[in-house]
mmCIF file of C-alpha atoms and ligand atoms in Angstrom:
data_model
loop_
_atom_site.group_PDB
_atom_site.id
_atom_site.type_symbol
_atom_site.label_atom_id
_atom_site.label_comp_id
_atom_site.label_asym_id
_atom_site.label_seq_id
_atom_site.Cartn_x
_atom_site.Cartn_y
_atom_site.Cartn_z
ATOM 1 C CA UNK U 20 60.779 190.935 98.537
ATOM 2 C CA UNK U 21 63.978 192.472 99.806
ATOM 3 C CA UNK U 22 66.280 193.676 97.071
ATOM 4 C CA UNK U 23 69.744 192.292 96.882
ATOM 5 C CA UNK U 24 72.424 194.470 98.231
ATOM 6 C CA UNK U 25 75.976 193.814 97.068
ATOM 7 C CA UNK U 26 78.800 196.433 97.685
ATOM 8 C CA UNK U 27 81.733 196.759 95.203
ATOM 9 C CA UNK U 28 84.277 194.210 96.504
ATOM 10 C CA UNK U 29 87.789 195.230 95.836
ATOM 11 C CA UNK U 30 89.279 192.438 98.022
ATOM 12 C CA UNK U 31 92.312 190.762 96.746
ATOM 13 C CA UNK U 32 91.025 187.234 97.466
ATOM 14 C CA UNK U 33 88.785 185.596 98.242
ATOM 15 C CA UNK U 34 87.253 188.039 95.789
ATOM 16 C CA UNK U 35 84.256 189.032 93.764
ATOM 17 C CA UNK U 36 82.766 186.265 91.749
ATOM 18 C CA UNK U 37 80.481 186.595 88.597
ATOM 19 C CA UNK U 38 76.953 187.206 89.810
ATOM 20 C CA UNK U 39 75.346 184.631 87.352
ATOM 21 C CA UNK U 40 77.560 181.989 88.811
ATOM 22 C CA UNK U 41 76.460 182.898 92.428
ATOM 23 C CA UNK U 42 72.927 182.945 91.382
ATOM 24 C CA UNK U 43 73.103 179.578 89.596
ATOM 25 C CA UNK U 44 74.911 178.082 92.671
ATOM 26 C CA UNK U 45 72.188 179.294 94.799
ATOM 27 C CA UNK U 46 69.445 178.116 92.748
ATOM 28 C CA UNK U 47 71.037 174.594 92.491
ATOM 29 C CA UNK U 48 72.210 174.464 96.174
ATOM 30 C CA UNK U 49 69.209 172.350 97.523
ATOM 31 C CA UNK U 50 68.995 170.141 94.370
ATOM 32 C CA UNK U 51 71.092 169.879 91.362
ATOM 33 C CA UNK U 52 68.967 169.508 88.240
ATOM 34 C CA UNK U 53 68.292 165.885 87.457
ATOM 35 C CA UNK U 54 70.274 164.669 90.636
ATOM 36 C CA UNK U 55 67.909 165.500 93.589
ATOM 37 C CA UNK U 56 70.787 166.138 95.850
ATOM 38 C CA UNK U 57 72.905 169.278 96.592
ATOM 39 C CA UNK U 58 76.407 169.578 95.109
ATOM 40 C CA UNK U 59 77.516 169.626 98.991
ATOM 41 C CA UNK U 60 76.099 165.940 99.284
ATOM 42 C CA UNK U 61 77.322 164.223 96.250
ATOM 43 C CA UNK U 62 80.081 161.605 96.457
ATOM 44 C CA UNK U 63 83.325 162.477 94.834
ATOM 45 C CA UNK U 64 83.225 159.000 93.196
ATOM 46 C CA UNK U 65 79.800 159.654 91.701
ATOM 47 C CA UNK U 66 78.996 159.995 87.873
ATOM 48 C CA UNK U 67 77.616 163.457 88.625
ATOM 49 C CA UNK U 68 81.049 164.624 90.020
ATOM 50 C CA UNK U 69 82.851 162.756 87.386
ATOM 51 C CA UNK U 70 81.043 164.795 84.756
ATOM 52 C CA UNK U 71 81.570 167.960 86.585
ATOM 53 C CA UNK U 72 85.404 167.235 87.027
ATOM 54 C CA UNK U 73 85.660 166.340 83.255
ATOM 55 C CA UNK U 74 83.661 169.348 81.994
ATOM 56 C CA UNK U 75 85.693 171.683 84.231
ATOM 57 C CA UNK U 76 88.791 170.363 82.785
ATOM 58 C CA UNK U 77 87.622 170.391 79.233
ATOM 59 C CA UNK U 78 86.515 174.223 79.517
ATOM 60 C CA UNK U 79 89.956 174.894 81.017
ATOM 61 C CA UNK U 80 91.789 173.186 78.374
ATOM 62 C CA UNK U 81 89.666 174.938 75.688
ATOM 63 C CA UNK U 82 90.173 178.493 77.202
ATOM 64 C CA UNK U 83 93.894 178.357 77.613
ATOM 65 C CA UNK U 84 94.514 176.166 74.583
ATOM 66 C CA UNK U 85 96.445 173.503 76.861
ATOM 67 C CA UNK U 86 98.240 170.965 74.579
ATOM 68 C CA UNK U 87 97.550 167.323 75.066
ATOM 69 C CA UNK U 88 100.857 166.611 76.757
ATOM 70 C CA UNK U 89 99.842 168.656 79.872
ATOM 71 C CA UNK U 90 97.935 167.317 82.810
ATOM 72 C CA UNK U 91 95.351 169.558 84.770
ATOM 73 C CA UNK U 92 95.135 168.839 88.431
ATOM 74 C CA UNK U 93 92.880 170.148 91.019
ATOM 75 C CA UNK U 94 94.762 170.118 94.338
ATOM 76 C CA UNK U 95 94.298 171.611 97.975
ATOM 77 C CA UNK U 96 96.515 173.532 100.243
ATOM 78 C CA UNK U 97 96.531 176.706 98.330
ATOM 79 C CA UNK U 98 99.180 178.241 96.223
ATOM 80 C CA UNK U 99 101.252 178.040 99.462
ATOM 81 C CA UNK U 100 101.518 174.275 99.368
ATOM 82 C CA UNK U 101 102.732 174.653 95.676
ATOM 83 C CA UNK U 102 105.778 176.708 97.030
ATOM 84 C CA UNK U 103 106.885 173.351 98.597
ATOM 85 C CA UNK U 104 105.401 170.720 96.103
ATOM 86 C CA UNK U 105 107.108 172.451 93.125
ATOM 87 C CA UNK U 106 110.658 171.810 94.801
ATOM 88 C CA UNK U 107 109.803 168.562 96.379
ATOM 89 C CA UNK U 108 108.955 167.085 92.970
ATOM 90 C CA UNK U 109 111.233 168.971 90.578
ATOM 91 C CA UNK U 110 114.301 169.879 92.597
ATOM 92 C CA UNK U 111 116.642 167.032 92.528
ATOM 93 C CA UNK U 112 119.394 166.517 95.142
ATOM 94 C CA UNK U 113 122.287 168.717 94.311
ATOM 95 C CA UNK U 114 120.453 170.689 91.664
ATOM 96 C CA UNK U 115 119.814 174.462 91.947
ATOM 97 C CA UNK U 116 116.536 176.175 91.258
ATOM 98 C CA UNK U 117 116.355 179.736 89.934
ATOM 99 C CA UNK U 118 113.905 182.236 91.474
ATOM 100 C CA UNK U 119 112.765 185.599 90.132
ATOM 101 C CA UNK U 120 111.822 187.371 93.280
ATOM 102 C CA UNK U 121 109.389 190.149 92.691
ATOM 103 C CA UNK U 122 107.411 190.408 95.852
ATOM 104 C CA UNK U 123 106.129 188.774 99.067
ATOM 105 C CA UNK U 124 104.780 185.653 97.479
ATOM 106 C CA UNK U 125 107.709 185.030 95.257
ATOM 107 C CA UNK U 126 109.956 185.472 98.274
ATOM 108 C CA UNK U 127 107.851 182.826 100.198
ATOM 109 C CA UNK U 128 108.231 180.586 97.218
ATOM 110 C CA UNK U 129 111.938 180.752 97.315
ATOM 111 C CA UNK U 130 112.140 180.395 101.186
ATOM 112 C CA UNK U 131 110.146 177.230 100.954
ATOM 113 C CA UNK U 132 112.308 175.868 98.056
ATOM 114 C CA UNK U 133 115.500 176.516 100.182
ATOM 115 C CA UNK U 134 114.164 174.118 102.736
ATOM 116 C CA UNK U 135 114.385 171.395 100.075
ATOM 117 C CA UNK U 136 117.558 172.235 97.940
ATOM 118 C CA UNK U 137 119.656 174.852 96.517
ATOM 119 C CA UNK U 138 118.041 178.168 95.500
ATOM 120 C CA UNK U 139 119.551 180.906 93.320
ATOM 121 C CA UNK U 140 117.822 184.295 93.082
ATOM 122 C CA UNK U 141 118.081 184.884 89.518
ATOM 123 C CA UNK U 142 116.875 188.477 89.833
ATOM 124 C CA UNK U 143 115.135 190.649 92.359
ATOM 125 C CA UNK U 144 113.678 194.138 92.647
ATOM 126 C CA UNK U 145 113.589 194.180 96.424
ATOM 127 C CA UNK U 146 115.904 197.257 96.555
ATOM 128 C CA UNK U 147 113.102 199.169 94.877
ATOM 129 C CA UNK U 148 110.445 197.971 97.088
ATOM 130 C CA UNK U 149 109.307 195.538 94.309
ATOM 131 C CA UNK U 150 107.907 198.499 92.405
ATOM 132 C CA UNK U 151 108.829 196.937 89.019
ATOM 133 C CA UNK U 152 109.510 193.640 87.200
ATOM 134 C CA UNK U 153 113.241 192.869 86.576
ATOM 135 C CA UNK U 154 114.618 193.921 83.158
ATOM 136 C CA UNK U 155 115.872 191.211 80.870
ATOM 137 C CA UNK U 156 119.587 192.183 81.456
ATOM 138 C CA UNK U 157 119.142 191.838 85.105
ATOM 139 C CA UNK U 158 118.230 188.174 85.050
ATOM 140 C CA UNK U 159 121.182 185.993 85.724
ATOM 141 C CA UNK U 160 120.206 182.281 85.368
ATOM 142 C CA UNK U 161 122.101 179.123 86.575
ATOM 143 C CA UNK U 162 123.060 177.014 83.644
ATOM 144 C CA UNK U 163 121.361 173.690 83.926
ATOM 145 C CA UNK U 164 119.056 174.936 86.729
ATOM 146 C CA UNK U 165 116.329 172.539 87.461
ATOM 147 C CA UNK U 166 113.696 175.089 86.772
ATOM 148 C CA UNK U 167 113.031 178.903 86.910
ATOM 149 C CA UNK U 168 110.249 179.951 89.150
ATOM 150 C CA UNK U 169 108.367 183.398 88.550
ATOM 151 C CA UNK U 170 105.109 185.018 90.003
ATOM 152 C CA UNK U 171 103.324 186.339 86.941
ATOM 153 C CA UNK U 172 101.150 188.889 88.873
ATOM 154 C CA UNK U 173 102.385 190.467 92.256
ATOM 155 C CA UNK U 174 99.155 190.851 94.281
ATOM 156 C CA UNK U 175 100.717 192.902 97.021
ATOM 157 C CA UNK U 176 102.779 195.361 94.908
ATOM 158 C CA UNK U 177 100.540 195.605 92.067
ATOM 159 C CA UNK U 178 103.175 194.509 89.348
ATOM 160 C CA UNK U 179 102.918 192.059 86.397
ATOM 161 C CA UNK U 180 105.105 190.478 83.919
ATOM 162 C CA UNK U 181 103.973 191.863 80.635
ATOM 163 C CA UNK U 182 105.992 189.242 78.671
ATOM 164 C CA UNK U 183 107.413 185.885 79.774
ATOM 165 C CA UNK U 184 111.118 185.948 80.563
ATOM 166 C CA UNK U 185 113.430 184.421 78.041
ATOM 167 C CA UNK U 186 114.874 181.527 79.875
ATOM 168 C CA UNK U 187 116.034 179.506 76.828
ATOM 169 C CA UNK U 188 115.727 175.568 77.380
ATOM 170 C CA UNK U 189 115.141 175.821 81.109
ATOM 171 C CA UNK U 190 111.820 174.869 82.561
ATOM 172 C CA UNK U 191 109.510 177.699 83.475
ATOM 173 C CA UNK U 192 107.332 177.385 86.614
ATOM 174 C CA UNK U 193 104.770 180.195 87.183
ATOM 175 C CA UNK U 194 102.586 181.227 90.201
ATOM 176 C CA UNK U 195 99.617 182.745 88.310
ATOM 177 C CA UNK U 196 97.444 182.914 91.376
ATOM 178 C CA UNK U 197 96.344 186.493 90.881
ATOM 179 C CA UNK U 198 96.164 186.754 87.198
ATOM 180 C CA UNK U 199 95.084 183.446 85.827
ATOM 181 C CA UNK U 200 92.627 183.653 82.843
ATOM 182 C CA UNK U 201 92.808 187.358 83.146
ATOM 183 C CA UNK U 202 94.619 187.327 79.826
ATOM 184 C CA UNK U 203 95.869 184.746 77.366
ATOM 185 C CA UNK U 204 98.507 182.379 78.562
ATOM 186 C CA UNK U 205 101.080 180.634 76.485
ATOM 187 C CA UNK U 206 100.997 177.180 78.240
ATOM 188 C CA UNK U 207 103.589 175.667 76.035
ATOM 189 C CA UNK U 208 106.348 178.061 77.356
ATOM 190 C CA UNK U 209 105.647 176.743 80.864
ATOM 191 C CA UNK U 210 106.716 173.293 82.608
ATOM 192 C CA UNK U 211 104.245 174.034 85.355
ATOM 193 C CA UNK U 212 101.621 176.657 86.133
ATOM 194 C CA UNK U 213 99.747 176.880 89.429
ATOM 195 C CA UNK U 214 97.041 179.145 90.710
ATOM 196 C CA UNK U 215 94.952 179.318 94.067
ATOM 197 C CA UNK U 216 91.500 179.570 92.804
ATOM 198 C CA UNK U 217 90.278 182.361 95.155
ATOM 199 C CA UNK U 218 90.972 185.389 93.015
ATOM 200 C CA UNK U 219 90.014 184.803 89.368
ATOM 201 C CA UNK U 220 88.949 181.298 89.301
ATOM 202 C CA UNK U 221 86.452 180.502 92.193
ATOM 203 C CA UNK U 222 86.143 180.229 95.874
ATOM 204 C CA UNK U 223 88.972 179.208 98.286
ATOM 205 C CA UNK U 224 89.853 175.540 98.709
ATOM 206 C CA UNK U 225 91.100 174.435 95.258
ATOM 207 C CA UNK U 226 94.429 175.035 93.335
ATOM 208 C CA UNK U 227 94.653 174.626 89.788
ATOM 209 C CA UNK U 228 97.898 173.028 88.569
ATOM 210 C CA UNK U 229 98.900 172.469 84.775
ATOM 211 C CA UNK U 230 101.837 170.202 84.487
ATOM 212 C CA UNK U 231 103.830 168.927 81.523
ATOM 213 C CA UNK U 232 103.315 165.338 81.461
ATOM 214 C CA UNK U 233 106.843 164.283 81.103
ATOM 215 C CA UNK U 234 107.806 165.979 84.362
ATOM 216 C CA UNK U 235 105.508 163.657 86.383
ATOM 217 C CA UNK U 236 108.416 161.038 86.109
ATOM 218 C CA UNK U 237 110.449 163.376 88.271
ATOM 219 C CA UNK U 238 108.272 162.988 91.397
ATOM 220 C CA UNK U 239 110.407 161.011 93.792
ATOM 221 C CA UNK U 240 108.713 157.777 94.845
ATOM 222 C CA UNK U 241 109.766 158.494 98.444
ATOM 223 C CA UNK U 242 107.461 161.577 98.552
ATOM 224 C CA UNK U 243 104.304 161.365 100.795
ATOM 225 C CA UNK U 244 101.569 160.596 98.345
ATOM 226 C CA UNK U 245 99.581 163.876 98.803
ATOM 227 C CA UNK U 246 102.688 165.848 97.920
ATOM 228 C CA UNK U 247 103.394 163.824 94.619
ATOM 229 C CA UNK U 248 102.328 165.271 91.347
ATOM 230 C CA UNK U 249 102.550 161.797 89.823
ATOM 231 C CA UNK U 250 100.243 160.400 92.449
ATOM 232 C CA UNK U 251 97.533 163.176 91.956
ATOM 233 C CA UNK U 252 97.884 162.751 88.144
ATOM 234 C CA UNK U 253 97.548 159.112 88.242
ATOM 235 C CA UNK U 254 94.418 159.315 90.337
ATOM 236 C CA UNK U 255 93.015 162.194 88.206
ATOM 237 C CA UNK U 256 92.975 164.390 91.243
ATOM 238 C CA UNK U 257 90.899 162.026 93.342
ATOM 239 C CA UNK U 258 93.713 160.316 95.329
ATOM 240 C CA UNK U 259 91.630 161.517 98.166
ATOM 241 C CA UNK U 260 88.315 163.496 98.467
ATOM 242 C CA UNK U 261 88.854 166.606 96.442
ATOM 243 C CA UNK U 262 87.170 169.812 97.237
ATOM 244 C CA UNK U 263 83.867 169.010 95.367
ATOM 245 C CA UNK U 264 81.973 172.438 95.827
ATOM 246 C CA UNK U 265 85.094 174.390 95.052
ATOM 247 C CA UNK U 266 85.699 172.553 91.655
ATOM 248 C CA UNK U 267 82.057 172.711 90.801
ATOM 249 C CA UNK U 268 82.155 176.522 91.268
ATOM 250 C CA UNK U 269 85.341 176.818 89.469
ATOM 251 C CA UNK U 270 83.610 175.005 86.558
ATOM 252 C CA UNK U 271 80.952 177.572 86.462
ATOM 253 C CA UNK U 272 83.516 180.456 86.541
ATOM 254 C CA UNK U 273 85.497 179.137 83.660
ATOM 255 C CA UNK U 274 82.285 178.527 81.673
ATOM 256 C CA UNK U 275 81.346 182.170 82.505
ATOM 257 C CA UNK U 276 84.747 183.382 81.057
ATOM 258 C CA UNK U 277 83.992 181.290 78.053
ATOM 259 C CA UNK U 278 80.660 182.984 77.636
ATOM 260 C CA UNK U 279 82.469 186.384 77.734
ATOM 261 C CA UNK U 280 84.291 185.246 74.677
ATOM 262 C CA UNK U 281 87.308 183.703 76.403
ATOM 263 C CA UNK U 282 90.760 185.162 77.408
ATOM 264 C CA UNK U 283 91.366 187.655 74.746
ATOM 265 C CA UNK U 284 88.094 189.676 75.315
ATOM 266 C CA UNK U 285 88.670 189.180 79.179
ATOM 267 C CA UNK U 286 92.078 190.762 78.674
ATOM 268 C CA UNK U 287 90.755 193.580 76.870
ATOM 269 C CA UNK U 288 87.914 194.312 79.495
ATOM 270 C CA UNK U 289 90.522 194.022 82.233
ATOM 271 C CA UNK U 290 93.025 196.626 80.366
ATOM 272 C CA UNK U 291 90.058 199.050 79.879
ATOM 273 C CA UNK U 292 89.042 198.871 83.515
ATOM 274 C CA UNK U 293 92.677 199.260 84.891
ATOM 275 C CA UNK U 294 93.485 201.971 82.396
ATOM 276 C CA UNK U 295 90.536 203.954 83.727
ATOM 277 C CA UNK U 296 91.783 203.586 87.279
ATOM 278 C CA UNK U 297 95.387 204.411 86.356
ATOM 279 C CA UNK U 298 94.194 207.550 84.535
ATOM 280 C CA UNK U 299 92.381 208.796 87.521
ATOM 281 C CA UNK U 300 95.482 208.162 89.646
ATOM 282 C CA UNK U 301 97.765 210.094 87.207
ATOM 283 C CA UNK U 302 95.216 212.826 86.662
ATOM 284 C CA UNK U 303 96.634 215.188 89.507
ATOM 285 C CA UNK U 304 99.379 214.744 92.064
ATOM 286 C CA UNK U 305 97.043 213.882 94.763
ATOM 287 C CA UNK U 306 97.127 210.090 94.202
ATOM 288 C CA UNK U 307 100.491 208.391 93.591
ATOM 289 C CA UNK U 308 100.625 204.943 91.886
ATOM 290 C CA UNK U 309 103.262 202.797 93.578
ATOM 291 C CA UNK U 310 104.134 200.543 90.648
ATOM 292 C CA UNK U 311 106.430 201.816 88.011
ATOM 293 C CA UNK U 312 104.360 202.386 84.832
ATOM 294 C CA UNK U 313 105.754 199.690 82.590
ATOM 295 C CA UNK U 314 105.056 197.090 85.465
ATOM 296 C CA UNK U 315 101.553 198.138 86.419
ATOM 297 C CA UNK U 316 99.293 195.258 87.156
ATOM 298 C CA UNK U 317 95.791 195.034 85.342
ATOM 299 C CA UNK U 318 94.484 193.149 88.527
ATOM 300 C CA UNK U 319 95.784 194.864 91.508
ATOM 301 C CA UNK U 320 95.991 198.669 91.360
ATOM 302 C CA UNK U 321 98.058 200.104 94.245
ATOM 303 C CA UNK U 322 98.303 203.698 95.213
ATOM 304 C CA UNK U 323 99.092 206.102 98.009
ATOM 305 C CA UNK U 324 97.621 209.221 99.219
ATOM 306 C CA UNK U 325 99.666 212.317 100.728
ATOM 307 C CA UNK U 326 99.297 210.834 104.281
ATOM 308 C CA UNK U 327 98.547 207.836 106.173
ATOM 309 C CA UNK U 328 95.882 209.577 107.924
ATOM 310 C CA UNK U 329 94.218 210.364 104.699
ATOM 311 C CA UNK U 330 94.621 206.831 103.489
ATOM 312 C CA UNK U 331 92.830 205.628 106.527
ATOM 313 C CA UNK U 332 90.030 208.050 105.935
ATOM 314 C CA UNK U 333 89.922 207.172 102.298
ATOM 315 C CA UNK U 334 89.347 203.588 103.170
ATOM 316 C CA UNK U 335 86.787 204.144 105.699
ATOM 317 C CA UNK U 336 84.784 206.663 103.736
ATOM 318 C CA UNK U 337 84.861 204.389 100.714
ATOM 319 C CA UNK U 338 83.663 201.406 102.786
ATOM 320 C CA UNK U 339 80.699 203.685 103.933
ATOM 321 C CA UNK U 340 79.962 204.405 100.253
ATOM 322 C CA UNK U 341 79.773 200.773 99.383
ATOM 323 C CA UNK U 342 83.310 200.300 98.052
ATOM 324 C CA UNK U 343 84.715 197.570 100.187
ATOM 325 C CA UNK U 344 88.283 196.020 100.617
ATOM 326 C CA UNK U 345 90.549 198.844 99.395
ATOM 327 C CA UNK U 346 93.124 198.709 102.208
ATOM 328 C CA UNK U 347 96.509 197.760 101.020
ATOM 329 C CA UNK U 348 98.103 194.677 102.220
ATOM 330 C CA UNK U 349 99.346 194.877 105.777
ATOM 331 C CA UNK U 350 103.002 194.690 104.760
ATOM 332 C CA UNK U 351 103.047 197.704 102.474
ATOM 333 C CA UNK U 352 99.979 200.047 103.378
ATOM 334 C CA UNK U 353 98.393 202.407 101.058
ATOM 335 C CA UNK U 354 95.446 201.513 98.967
ATOM 336 C CA UNK U 355 94.794 198.575 96.739
ATOM 337 C CA UNK U 356 91.930 198.056 94.364
ATOM 338 C CA UNK U 357 91.777 194.501 93.282
ATOM 339 C CA UNK U 358 89.672 194.288 89.888
ATOM 340 C CA UNK U 359 89.709 190.713 88.888
ATOM 341 C CA UNK U 360 87.792 189.338 85.816
ATOM 342 C CA UNK U 361 84.370 189.403 87.657
ATOM 343 C CA UNK U 362 84.775 193.012 88.899
ATOM 344 C CA UNK U 363 82.172 195.021 87.202
ATOM 345 C CA UNK U 364 82.861 198.154 85.113
ATOM 346 C CA UNK U 365 80.295 200.071 87.230
ATOM 347 C CA UNK U 366 82.630 199.563 90.210
ATOM 348 C CA UNK U 367 85.286 201.380 88.407
ATOM 349 C CA UNK U 368 82.721 204.295 87.719
ATOM 350 C CA UNK U 369 82.002 204.309 91.417
ATOM 351 C CA UNK U 370 85.674 204.294 92.683
ATOM 352 C CA UNK U 371 86.803 207.089 90.119
ATOM 353 C CA UNK U 372 83.784 209.139 91.064
ATOM 354 C CA UNK U 373 84.660 208.610 94.977
ATOM 355 C CA UNK U 374 88.363 209.526 94.166
ATOM 356 C CA UNK U 375 87.390 212.824 92.525
ATOM 357 C CA UNK U 376 85.067 213.711 95.314
ATOM 358 C CA UNK U 377 87.430 212.687 98.013
ATOM 359 C CA UNK U 378 90.215 214.780 96.301
ATOM 360 C CA UNK U 379 87.949 217.707 95.964
ATOM 361 C CA UNK U 380 87.305 217.690 99.664
ATOM 362 C CA UNK U 381 90.625 216.813 101.023
ATOM 363 C CA UNK U 382 92.967 217.727 98.331
HETATM 364 N N1 LIG R 6 100.858 183.454 95.305
HETATM 365 C C1 LIG R 6 100.051 184.641 95.026
HETATM 366 C C2 LIG R 6 100.612 185.450 93.835
HETATM 367 C C3 LIG R 6 99.175 185.158 95.973
HETATM 368 O O1 LIG R 6 98.619 186.362 95.660
HETATM 369 C C4 LIG R 6 98.862 184.540 96.994
HETATM 370 C C5 LIG R 6 97.633 184.750 97.918
HETATM 371 N N2 LIG R 6 97.198 186.038 98.111
HETATM 372 C C6 LIG R 6 99.365 183.181 97.336
HETATM 373 C C7 LIG R 6 100.429 182.854 96.379
HETATM 374 C C8 LIG R 6 99.124 182.336 98.434
HETATM 375 O O2 LIG R 6 98.032 181.633 98.131
HETATM 376 P P1 LIG R 6 97.202 180.877 99.096
HETATM 377 O O3 LIG R 6 96.665 181.692 100.190
HETATM 378 O O4 LIG R 6 96.136 180.169 98.214
HETATM 379 O O5 LIG R 6 98.143 179.800 99.745
#
């Protein structure tokens, strides 16, 4: 039998998935145990899928301690559609929404909201190339704002909010696409949380939305059905055909997180992995981290080398050594190592060893 070859996948998303999840999906692909059909072939109205949906939601509720007055939705259109759905549902005529602009995705979220209503940039670190999270005193909120939108982890710049901003009684909406379930999350402090699955939660094709139930009353009846949280909630994410396979896989990923002990142990493992990588970056002057220290992300570790030529060579040689996907986002360049929940510690060993060797030869 040919042995399985898997590289270390540092991609920002779609990204590495837990191997036991892939193995189980492969094993069950032709015939789900007790069902006799592939998950790719079952009806979204079948009891089989009903059970999968229920179990996935129950696991998610358990992991994050989601209170009863929140609904869990499985939607499509990626996190990008949420950039539009959030204001379409929650930003009433004449009201203003506050945006904490900490990177490319936060900027896009604000741009989409501007097409729907008034947007106020409550804080931005653009002048510092989004190298840090805004400080408390820099945040200027609009009294009576419809909501405050934040991006908990900035995938491209490698920064994350260490604590939720204090916004008083206002509603907090958070794009958690690149750090969902990488650490404990205080759901009760949020009005709405959304996350595209393809980093920490599963494959591309499904977007997790957690919304406080009373907010469903705000969805205007005039909204197209597919854009209305109220419609999706009322139909328990089956107003139309949901992404059955992606939800099935997400169900297995969240169970895998549970089997690792849940979110607190996950955070500890992620902190350890990131700390080892940052220590290597800080060890000599050859590598330079781009995020300011107090804002460093545990998920996306961004750094530069002394020249763009060296960065190009680094990415190429790393790929040859089985370290894939280290090129930074096209808008910022440099190196980005995305080390989500499922990224193994042995991959950190491999990258730090490679970094030392590269520095020895080129430094
Ligand atoms: N928000 C964040 C924080 C992201 O990292 C991304 C994708 N990388 C998006 C939004 C956009 O997600 P999607 O491609 O699922 O629309």
